[in-house]
XYZ file of C-alpha atoms in Angstrom:
657
model
C -43.856 -7.709 31.697
C -40.901 -6.923 29.743
C -42.556 -8.587 26.501
C -45.703 -6.694 27.037
C -43.579 -3.410 27.813
C -41.852 -4.225 24.456
C -44.992 -4.540 22.272
C -46.351 -1.260 23.802
C -43.255 0.506 22.818
C -43.326 -0.900 19.422
C -46.996 -0.030 19.165
C -46.491 3.745 20.156
C -43.488 3.762 18.162
C -44.879 2.636 14.953
C -48.110 4.664 15.494
C -45.875 7.943 15.951
C -43.867 6.821 12.967
C -47.296 6.569 10.853
C -48.339 9.589 12.048
C -45.476 12.054 11.313
C -43.586 9.800 8.541
C -46.750 8.502 6.550
C -47.392 11.711 4.905
C -43.745 11.789 3.475
C -44.127 7.931 2.575
C -47.219 8.560 0.727
C -45.955 11.856 -1.128
C -42.542 10.147 -2.071
C -43.477 6.251 -2.464
C -47.097 6.166 -4.013
C -48.706 7.797 -7.013
C -51.007 9.614 -5.077
C -51.442 12.774 -3.071
C -53.275 11.857 0.335
C -54.185 14.143 3.013
C -56.226 13.375 6.116
C -57.512 15.118 9.385
C -56.827 12.319 11.951
C -55.187 8.911 11.806
C -55.087 6.148 14.370
C -53.286 3.018 14.324
C -53.105 0.054 16.429
C -50.406 -2.193 15.317
C -51.413 -4.996 17.755
C -55.006 -5.584 16.025
C -53.562 -4.399 12.703
C -56.524 -1.648 12.772
C -56.049 1.770 10.987
C -58.850 4.412 11.041
C -58.678 7.889 9.530
C -61.227 10.507 8.703
C -61.314 13.694 6.341
C -59.392 11.810 3.629
C -58.649 13.728 0.449
C -57.159 11.427 -2.340
C -55.628 12.600 -5.608
C -53.723 11.213 -8.421
C -50.279 12.990 -8.778
C -50.289 12.239 -12.469
C -53.951 11.701 -13.718
C -52.702 11.286 -17.673
C -50.616 8.445 -16.596
C -52.573 5.462 -17.898
C -50.579 2.671 -16.516
C -51.301 3.548 -13.010
C -54.997 3.281 -11.334
C -56.203 6.915 -10.773
C -58.114 7.970 -7.663
C -59.731 11.189 -7.041
C -62.084 12.089 -4.315
C -62.933 12.415 -0.864
C -63.913 9.899 2.090
C -65.539 11.007 5.435
C -63.990 8.078 7.090
C -62.251 5.149 6.753
C -61.766 2.242 8.933
C -59.464 -1.160 8.435
C -59.332 -4.020 10.510
C -56.845 -6.615 10.786
C -54.499 -5.259 8.104
C -51.418 -7.299 7.128
C -48.881 -4.674 7.747
C -46.018 -6.805 6.503
C -47.909 -7.531 3.235
C -48.380 -4.033 2.651
C -44.896 -2.807 3.081
C -43.081 -5.998 1.523
C -45.530 -7.132 -1.184
C -47.624 -3.936 -1.956
C -50.736 -6.119 -1.069
C -53.852 -4.850 0.929
C -54.633 -7.949 3.065
C -57.348 -7.330 5.599
C -60.069 -8.529 7.168
C -62.673 -5.621 6.760
C -62.884 -2.316 5.183
C -65.324 0.535 6.031
C -65.991 3.629 4.059
C -68.065 6.348 5.110
C -69.357 8.863 2.637
C -66.917 8.175 -0.162
C -67.024 10.466 -3.190
C -64.381 8.746 -5.687
C -63.826 8.620 -9.232
C -61.496 5.797 -10.088
C -59.945 5.337 -13.593
C -58.414 1.856 -14.114
C -54.986 1.410 -15.412
C -54.673 0.147 -19.026
C -54.685 -3.563 -19.395
C -51.440 -5.383 -19.424
C -50.228 -6.997 -22.747
C -50.920 -10.583 -23.150
C -47.193 -11.572 -22.601
C -46.571 -9.686 -19.486
C -46.193 -11.525 -16.295
C -49.614 -12.248 -14.428
C -49.534 -10.187 -11.186
C -50.966 -11.367 -7.730
C -54.159 -10.125 -6.752
C -53.460 -6.735 -5.631
C -55.811 -6.726 -2.605
C -57.651 -9.121 -0.372
C -60.515 -7.805 1.532
C -62.958 -10.387 3.388
C -65.759 -8.014 4.465
C -66.646 -4.569 3.041
C -68.938 -1.921 4.542
C -69.714 1.284 2.474
C -72.239 3.913 3.551
C -73.659 6.949 1.644
C -71.103 6.163 -1.419
C -71.081 8.102 -4.759
C -68.541 6.156 -6.702
C -67.687 5.933 -10.500
C -64.948 3.571 -11.974
C -63.911 4.147 -15.813
C -61.596 2.394 -17.921
C -59.169 3.315 -20.438
C -60.802 5.470 -23.263
C -63.183 7.011 -20.499
C -65.902 4.218 -20.933
C -67.865 3.677 -17.681
C -67.233 0.246 -15.495
C -69.280 0.917 -12.319
C -71.109 3.690 -11.037
C -73.575 4.131 -8.205
C -75.059 6.954 -5.973
C -75.995 6.718 -2.416
C -74.568 3.182 -2.227
C -74.891 1.356 1.105
C -73.196 -1.953 0.858
C -72.214 -4.571 3.199
C -70.395 -7.887 2.054
C -69.183 -10.675 4.305
C -66.575 -13.181 3.476
C -65.933 -11.918 -0.122
C -62.995 -13.769 -1.864
C -62.262 -12.689 -5.560
C -61.460 -15.196 -8.473
C -59.373 -14.974 -11.751
C -60.456 -18.170 -13.217
C -62.236 -17.496 -16.418
C -64.632 -20.364 -16.121
C -65.792 -19.471 -12.626
C -67.552 -16.284 -11.343
C -65.044 -13.461 -10.450
C -65.974 -13.437 -6.802
C -67.833 -15.319 -4.202
C -69.341 -14.351 -0.984
C -71.547 -15.520 2.105
C -74.040 -12.579 2.408
C -74.478 -9.163 1.189
C -76.638 -6.204 1.739
C -76.932 -3.307 -0.568
C -79.014 -0.194 -1.206
C -78.276 2.085 -4.093
C -79.743 4.765 -6.819
C -78.637 4.770 -10.351
C -76.396 1.680 -10.369
C -74.481 0.859 -13.354
C -72.185 -2.085 -14.015
C -70.260 -3.118 -17.452
C -70.433 -6.930 -17.299
C -67.891 -7.423 -20.360
C -67.092 -6.049 -23.816
C -70.503 -6.386 -24.856
C -73.046 -6.005 -22.249
C -73.893 -3.544 -19.241
C -76.714 -3.593 -16.701
C -78.164 -0.744 -14.868
C -81.223 0.103 -12.181
C -82.651 3.150 -11.135
C -82.842 1.637 -7.561
C -81.238 -1.586 -5.954
C -81.877 -2.860 -2.252
C -82.331 -5.633 -0.051
C -84.604 -6.377 2.601
C -84.577 -9.229 4.966
C -82.504 -11.388 2.500
C -84.798 -10.350 -0.585
C -83.145 -8.429 -3.399
C -85.242 -6.012 -5.293
C -84.137 -3.864 -8.395
C -86.129 -1.229 -10.265
C -86.080 -0.556 -13.887
C -83.499 -2.838 -14.608
C -81.888 -2.940 -18.003
C -79.354 -5.188 -19.808
C -78.350 -3.901 -23.168
C -75.475 -3.970 -25.525
C -72.684 -1.369 -25.591
C -72.040 -1.727 -29.237
C -74.429 -1.475 -32.172
C -75.787 -4.660 -34.059
C -73.362 -4.170 -37.199
C -70.035 -3.773 -35.009
C -71.110 -6.642 -33.082
C -71.810 -8.907 -35.716
C -68.178 -8.309 -37.295
C -66.351 -8.057 -34.135
C -67.959 -11.126 -32.090
C -68.137 -13.731 -34.814
C -68.776 -16.832 -32.274
C -71.802 -15.472 -30.950
C -75.153 -16.067 -32.596
C -77.465 -13.658 -30.957
C -77.502 -9.878 -29.275
C -79.662 -9.506 -26.307
C -81.570 -6.716 -24.486
C -83.581 -6.945 -21.342
C -85.577 -4.450 -19.490
C -87.901 -4.827 -16.452
C -89.707 -2.557 -14.200
C -89.041 -4.769 -11.205
C -86.561 -7.620 -10.571
C -86.902 -9.445 -6.878
C -85.408 -12.318 -5.490
C -85.864 -14.144 -2.231
C -82.666 -15.626 -1.910
C -79.497 -14.943 -4.263
C -76.494 -16.729 -3.591
C -72.963 -16.418 -5.194
C -70.183 -18.950 -5.118
C -67.184 -19.328 -7.608
C -68.721 -22.000 -9.484
C -72.561 -21.487 -8.464
C -75.392 -19.084 -8.740
C -78.502 -19.886 -7.258
C -81.887 -18.082 -6.599
C -85.295 -18.932 -5.027
C -88.741 -17.258 -5.829
C -87.417 -14.580 -8.572
C -89.949 -12.350 -10.143
C -89.630 -10.321 -13.417
C -92.274 -7.889 -13.789
C -93.009 -6.375 -17.266
C -90.117 -7.505 -18.680
C -89.272 -6.720 -22.491
C -86.781 -9.109 -24.283
C -85.258 -7.973 -27.522
C -82.932 -10.796 -29.274
C -81.396 -9.826 -32.792
C -79.891 -12.782 -34.626
C -77.090 -12.890 -37.049
C -77.772 -14.316 -40.446
C -74.231 -15.327 -41.554
C -72.525 -18.520 -40.108
C -71.318 -18.415 -36.492
C -67.421 -19.227 -36.213
C -67.350 -22.137 -33.739
C -64.476 -22.019 -31.037
C -63.173 -24.817 -29.190
C -64.628 -24.577 -25.636
C -64.360 -26.805 -22.591
C -67.350 -27.892 -20.841
C -67.943 -25.524 -17.956
C -68.222 -26.700 -14.381
C -70.170 -23.646 -13.520
C -73.846 -24.395 -12.126
C -77.084 -22.415 -12.487
C -79.731 -23.468 -10.110
C -83.045 -21.514 -10.017
C -85.582 -22.889 -7.444
C -88.568 -20.769 -8.884
C -88.632 -18.119 -11.437
C -91.785 -16.092 -12.540
C -92.179 -13.679 -15.436
C -95.215 -11.363 -15.383
C -96.641 -9.705 -18.361
C -93.534 -10.021 -20.332
C -92.982 -9.186 -24.097
C -90.663 -10.822 -26.415
C -89.182 -9.806 -29.907
C -86.933 -11.748 -31.971
C -85.293 -10.003 -34.929
C -83.401 -10.920 -38.006
C -80.097 -9.149 -38.875
C -81.925 -6.447 -40.776
C -84.310 -5.563 -37.955
C -87.521 -7.055 -38.953
C -89.539 -9.103 -36.537
C -88.942 -13.143 -36.834
C -91.132 -13.783 -33.734
C -92.939 -11.649 -31.287
C -95.296 -12.228 -28.400
C -97.168 -9.005 -27.129
C -97.739 -10.181 -23.560
C -96.696 -13.499 -21.814
C -96.429 -14.891 -18.284
C -93.994 -17.918 -17.461
C -93.004 -19.954 -14.608
C -90.198 -22.519 -14.202
C -89.451 -24.791 -11.439
C -86.155 -26.314 -10.134
C -84.121 -25.174 -13.302
C -80.820 -26.811 -13.179
C -77.984 -26.311 -15.674
C -74.423 -27.768 -14.401
C -71.729 -30.168 -15.583
C -73.748 -33.196 -15.726
C -76.710 -31.683 -17.556
C -74.300 -29.743 -20.137
C -73.488 -33.440 -21.554
C -77.056 -33.995 -22.948
C -78.443 -32.486 -26.178
C -80.708 -30.373 -23.927
C -78.088 -28.707 -21.630
C -80.310 -28.176 -18.431
C -83.092 -29.831 -16.420
C -86.316 -28.578 -14.881
C -89.258 -30.146 -12.749
C -92.294 -28.068 -14.150
C -93.040 -25.151 -16.349
C -96.085 -23.013 -17.268
C -96.177 -20.577 -20.142
C -99.077 -18.547 -21.415
C -99.330 -15.520 -23.746
C -101.507 -13.246 -26.112
C -100.619 -12.268 -29.794
C -97.706 -14.588 -30.892
C -96.498 -13.935 -34.503
C -93.562 -15.768 -36.269
C -92.149 -15.307 -39.697
C -92.048 -18.720 -40.830
C -89.857 -17.999 -43.801
C -89.992 -17.089 -47.562
C -93.911 -17.850 -47.811
C -95.600 -17.688 -44.844
C -96.149 -15.891 -41.424
C -97.794 -17.761 -38.341
C -99.875 -16.124 -35.547
C -101.958 -17.145 -32.456
C -104.140 -14.971 -30.400
C -103.497 -16.851 -27.405
C -101.420 -19.792 -26.192
C -100.951 -21.782 -22.704
C -98.380 -24.605 -22.164
C -97.139 -26.791 -19.442
C -95.005 -29.982 -18.939
C -98.318 -31.802 -19.712
C -99.875 -30.069 -22.579
C -100.632 -27.112 -24.800
C -103.462 -25.149 -25.768
C -103.375 -22.713 -28.756
C -106.069 -20.563 -29.860
C -106.821 -18.831 -33.212
C -103.676 -20.239 -35.114
C -103.265 -18.917 -38.612
C -100.707 -19.808 -41.314
C -100.989 -16.884 -43.905
C -99.041 -16.652 -47.124
C -96.983 -13.707 -47.484
C -97.725 -13.467 -51.225
C -100.698 -13.696 -53.631
C -101.290 -16.947 -55.608
C -100.006 -15.177 -58.936
C -96.693 -14.032 -57.149
C -96.526 -17.756 -55.568
C -96.717 -19.123 -58.933
C -93.597 -16.896 -60.284
C -91.573 -17.538 -57.436
C -91.654 -21.165 -57.153
C -89.081 -23.243 -59.516
C -91.438 -26.409 -59.565
C -94.925 -27.200 -58.926
C -95.524 -26.752 -55.063
C -98.746 -26.315 -52.942
C -99.532 -23.064 -51.429
C -101.537 -23.300 -47.900
C -103.972 -20.927 -46.078
C -104.796 -22.439 -42.683
C -106.646 -21.247 -39.714
C -107.405 -23.297 -36.627
C -109.969 -22.084 -33.994
C -108.344 -24.309 -31.369
C -105.261 -26.667 -31.242
C -105.308 -28.772 -27.703
C -102.377 -31.125 -27.086
C -102.793 -33.271 -23.723
C -100.735 -35.883 -22.065
C -97.488 -34.864 -23.266
C -94.328 -36.526 -22.339
C -91.022 -35.915 -23.886
C -87.346 -36.491 -22.857
C -84.073 -36.805 -24.396
C -82.103 -39.921 -24.360
C -78.811 -40.555 -26.014
C -78.965 -37.077 -27.708
C -82.271 -38.216 -29.216
C -85.811 -36.636 -28.377
C -88.421 -39.137 -27.391
C -92.097 -37.684 -27.512
C -95.253 -39.126 -26.400
C -98.762 -37.304 -26.837
C -101.793 -39.088 -25.459
C -104.463 -36.699 -27.210
C -104.147 -33.980 -30.063
C -107.316 -32.330 -31.179
C -107.718 -29.622 -33.788
C -111.161 -27.574 -33.617
C -112.613 -26.128 -36.607
C -109.582 -26.247 -39.160
C -110.299 -24.080 -42.107
C -107.618 -25.205 -44.786
C -107.287 -24.077 -48.195
C -104.711 -25.762 -50.687
C -103.925 -24.102 -53.878
C -101.754 -25.851 -56.620
C -101.000 -24.281 -60.078
C -100.116 -26.715 -63.049
C -98.246 -23.783 -64.884
C -94.620 -24.457 -63.051
C -92.929 -27.532 -64.439
C -93.305 -30.660 -62.502
C -91.166 -31.670 -59.446
C -89.765 -34.842 -60.337
C -88.761 -35.951 -56.868
C -90.524 -39.037 -55.678
C -93.468 -38.388 -53.424
C -93.158 -40.291 -50.354
C -96.009 -42.269 -48.663
C -97.026 -41.115 -45.217
C -96.005 -44.590 -43.851
C -92.354 -44.118 -45.121
C -92.197 -40.174 -44.108
C -93.034 -41.280 -40.523
C -90.483 -44.223 -40.729
C -87.761 -41.747 -41.839
C -88.217 -39.874 -38.334
C -85.235 -41.133 -36.512
C -86.609 -40.937 -32.783
C -89.483 -42.288 -30.856
C -92.730 -40.492 -31.779
C -96.061 -41.658 -30.853
C -99.616 -39.804 -30.728
C -102.297 -41.860 -29.567
C -105.223 -39.958 -30.782
C -105.523 -37.449 -33.325
C -108.784 -35.758 -34.033
C -109.957 -32.960 -36.505
C -113.078 -31.590 -35.488
C -115.604 -29.774 -37.509
C -113.519 -28.635 -40.040
C -113.262 -27.631 -43.695
C -110.577 -28.499 -46.308
C -110.575 -27.071 -49.870
C -108.460 -28.167 -52.550
C -108.083 -25.766 -55.690
C -106.058 -26.590 -58.766
C -105.269 -24.223 -61.657
C -104.161 -25.406 -65.249
C -102.576 -23.211 -67.887
C -105.568 -23.471 -70.303
C -108.207 -23.257 -67.496
C -110.466 -20.184 -66.620
C -110.021 -19.917 -63.036
C -109.119 -22.843 -60.574
C -111.055 -26.104 -60.114
C -112.232 -26.648 -56.819
C -113.278 -29.463 -54.505
C -113.932 -29.242 -50.523
C -114.998 -31.170 -47.531
C -117.170 -29.468 -45.100
C -118.117 -30.650 -41.595
C -115.023 -32.607 -41.663
C -114.041 -34.973 -38.710
C -111.110 -37.189 -38.596
C -109.707 -39.556 -35.773
C -106.196 -41.084 -36.504
C -104.704 -43.465 -33.781
C -101.143 -44.307 -33.213
C -99.329 -42.116 -35.350
C -95.780 -43.457 -34.771
C -92.359 -43.325 -36.151
C -91.782 -47.043 -35.814
C -88.889 -46.310 -33.257
C -90.302 -48.371 -30.320
C -89.358 -51.824 -30.175
C -92.266 -54.081 -30.017
C -94.786 -51.470 -30.205
C -97.624 -51.284 -32.478
C -97.246 -49.468 -35.691
C -100.390 -49.922 -37.450
C -102.184 -46.380 -38.051
C -105.877 -46.375 -38.642
C -107.723 -43.380 -39.854
C -111.335 -42.705 -40.132
C -113.025 -39.740 -41.893
C -116.542 -38.596 -41.780
C -117.483 -35.539 -43.507
C -119.658 -33.454 -46.284
C -118.446 -33.971 -49.681
C -119.068 -30.623 -51.661
C -120.932 -29.626 -48.652
C -123.817 -31.847 -49.641
C -122.959 -35.592 -49.799
C -122.335 -37.690 -46.633
C -118.802 -39.302 -47.072
C -117.014 -42.025 -45.060
C -113.341 -42.928 -45.560
C -111.535 -45.564 -43.733
C -107.550 -45.481 -44.474
C -105.076 -47.852 -42.673
C -101.132 -48.217 -43.039
C -98.299 -49.575 -41.116
C -95.052 -47.629 -40.591
C -92.946 -50.715 -40.276
C -94.020 -52.207 -43.509
C -91.076 -51.580 -45.899
C -93.241 -52.053 -48.981
C -95.733 -49.336 -47.706
C -98.948 -51.528 -48.067
C -102.215 -49.752 -47.265
C -106.125 -50.187 -47.467
C -108.606 -47.278 -48.167
C -112.368 -47.634 -48.530
C -115.302 -45.551 -48.146
C -118.713 -44.263 -49.617
C -120.330 -41.195 -51.015
C -124.342 -40.968 -50.840
C -126.591 -38.753 -52.725
C -124.358 -36.589 -54.579
C -126.004 -34.165 -56.945
C -123.759 -34.179 -60.010
C -123.709 -30.207 -60.474
C -122.230 -30.035 -57.109
C -118.993 -31.115 -58.548
C -119.124 -28.821 -61.537
C -117.008 -26.084 -59.578
C -114.189 -28.693 -60.033
C -114.813 -30.185 -63.278
C -116.125 -27.057 -65.334
C -112.790 -25.092 -65.211
C -110.601 -28.161 -64.952
C -112.186 -30.259 -67.800
C -114.425 -28.034 -69.499
C -117.443 -30.387 -68.815
C -120.499 -29.966 -66.611
C -122.622 -32.534 -65.132
C -126.327 -32.872 -64.269
C -128.220 -35.949 -62.468
C -127.765 -37.533 -59.147
C -124.945 -40.034 -57.944
C -127.029 -42.139 -55.592
C -124.263 -44.074 -53.949
C -120.505 -44.548 -54.689
C -118.542 -47.386 -52.765
C -114.925 -48.421 -53.220
C -112.464 -50.848 -51.307
C -108.739 -50.504 -52.390
C -105.693 -51.960 -51.341
C -102.039 -51.195 -52.621
C -98.462 -50.747 -52.049
C -95.888 -48.207 -53.285
C -96.222 -49.516 -56.909
C -99.809 -50.887 -57.599
C -103.366 -50.395 -56.269
C -106.493 -52.605 -56.970
C -109.815 -53.227 -55.446
C -113.533 -53.049 -56.201
C -115.611 -49.947 -56.911
C -119.320 -49.655 -57.299
C -121.552 -46.693 -58.325
C -125.368 -45.953 -58.757
C -126.758 -43.174 -60.391
C -129.668 -41.629 -62.314
C -130.402 -39.157 -65.003
C -126.699 -38.501 -65.522
C -126.031 -35.862 -68.416
C -122.772 -34.238 -69.459
C -122.311 -31.123 -71.407
C -119.122 -30.510 -73.195
C -117.903 -26.572 -73.023
C -116.135 -24.589 -75.431
C -112.660 -23.622 -73.794
C -112.933 -19.889 -74.018
C -116.582 -18.828 -74.218
C -117.658 -21.659 -71.514
C -120.764 -22.085 -74.058
C -122.231 -25.806 -74.433
C -121.013 -27.431 -77.742
C -124.047 -29.404 -78.673
C -122.762 -32.013 -81.168
C -119.775 -32.708 -78.862
C -122.125 -33.082 -75.876
C -124.401 -35.338 -77.881
C -121.633 -37.615 -78.797
C -120.364 -37.666 -74.969
C -123.923 -38.598 -73.605
C -123.856 -41.465 -76.186
C -120.877 -43.059 -74.274
C -121.841 -42.061 -70.832
C -124.577 -44.571 -69.137
C -127.342 -42.343 -68.090
C -128.817 -44.619 -65.341
C -127.194 -47.617 -63.562
C -129.306 -50.890 -62.869
C -130.887 -51.118 -59.550
C -128.312 -53.455 -58.288
C -125.222 -52.649 -60.279
C -122.130 -55.024 -60.078
C -118.748 -53.773 -58.838
C -115.960 -53.453 -61.128
C -112.343 -54.241 -60.545
C -109.762 -51.515 -60.597
C -106.165 -51.682 -61.269
C -103.615 -48.725 -61.549
C -99.980 -48.422 -61.221
C -98.435 -45.518 -59.385
C -96.497 -42.630 -60.841
C -94.023 -41.945 -58.154
C -93.685 -38.409 -58.921
C -97.182 -37.757 -57.925
C -98.657 -37.969 -54.284
C -100.754 -40.740 -52.729
C -103.992 -38.585 -53.158
C -103.330 -38.459 -56.929
C -102.799 -42.421 -56.711
C -106.131 -42.628 -54.724
C -108.099 -40.327 -57.165
C -106.618 -42.637 -60.194
C -108.253 -45.571 -58.656
C -111.659 -43.543 -58.473
C -111.095 -42.494 -61.985
C -110.427 -46.058 -63.167
C -113.636 -47.226 -61.517
C -115.807 -44.314 -63.041
C -114.535 -45.155 -66.236
C -115.397 -48.834 -66.068
C -118.642 -47.998 -64.643
C -120.008 -45.240 -66.532
C -118.770 -45.479 -70.256
C -120.544 -47.741 -72.532
C -117.435 -48.298 -74.423
C -114.191 -48.841 -73.302
C -111.463 -45.984 -73.700
């Protein structure tokens, strides 16, 4: 009884002391002027409640002290550690409830690096705010946080000052607010017109994450960062959003009508030593609906854009274990689809897609285009050495049976089928620039130089057209050769990186040469063969000679008439030589030599030429043997043509030239 009486007397005495002496204590010991209508203190429970609280900084110009100005209708604090408050100036309490707070808080100036790190000034486990209007600013009057009509309930909050972890963790939360703003760091802020939770689901309207500095200042001040980001979304929704000090996880996230803008720096990123983070991101299911994407270069021009896309990713995980890999995250499945993709592919080209669909098993691309940025004449002036200019359109590209992974920081790619429908490709080469003396590698060696496992079981070009045009300084326009109804099947395209696997690559081609003559080609090579041995053979049937005039007329100043009824060849070779057999049957073959400038027929030279060209072949002509040595500064197709040329000379010319 005595003990209880003593506690009661102490409680009453402390309550009376707070009631009559607290105003003087606040006035003399704190940097604030605080008044209130009513105050109630229970020392046994450590609970304090007050209402009608008015708070104002005594010296609002003092930047070294936290400045608070405003009004709070009601304040309730439970289980306050009175000893901590008096002895250590630290608020340690179980819960704080604020009713209708209207506060403007100015943070104190940051301490210097050399100053002693102070203990966390407050420990509040549970927070409840109703009808709050709060603004927090920092030195220089830049906003850190603001919210209107804020209703917030946080349970089991713990703060954290470890830079490698989240600044806080909590068990659960409820929030409802208007005109929400929060500054994430020196570069970014997030804002929303409306934010609320409903049965554990978080919804955010008019979300925006934007940069607080312009690109020029960011590029100068943040040299270790590669990109500056901006995100807008009409609505974000999360079924479950969980915070802990080392983990952020969510389920069933929906991001509606987002706009992503990324601007990359062109100068080199300054690398800084970073220890691997123990922080974990775990996203169970994320949907992006009607998104837009723009990636800009440092001058603000489009590098990549997607006008409209949807995306879904399941079981995305990034943690300490995945960060050790070349691909620092893992996932179970993904889906991506979109329209109107544009990509600036560098100095000479742009790429475009009308639509695309992709998932973990394959890719489907429609209306692919690779377009030159410059005209042929401009391209020729720009290139220092001889090179090709491409113009490519593909109606549809289908990749199926895709499997890929990273092992020992190297990709491993397997593709069951690749189909390219209605390819329309034009290749232009000018002989005006000087030759490129670099060795032109065979495809077997180019594939062998890929240092990771790559295998494409089947590659098909379907109903396509290939055009090659070549321009010489003394020609009147480019020579042209083309292949229509072009169908190609290539099997076992590989990089020779799978032990014991088949490395032989067979290629079968069926097309119309110059749009009129049936042509078939069979070509084989082996990526494991260090000498790059190959075989290539085929035939052309019923080729009117005047159909090759578009190539030989501007290129050789010659035209031809007559018919090549059949042309057969079988060659084999390596990186040094090629030999084999060649046979041609023809009839009524005549040539006309043209004047270089006027393109008129030179009668005398034409007559001489026809004296050395066989007009007709025998009914059963013998094949001739060809032998050519490779010029390694020329491509495989130049080597291939030299074999055809050697066979034509030996078959058609009366005398040996």
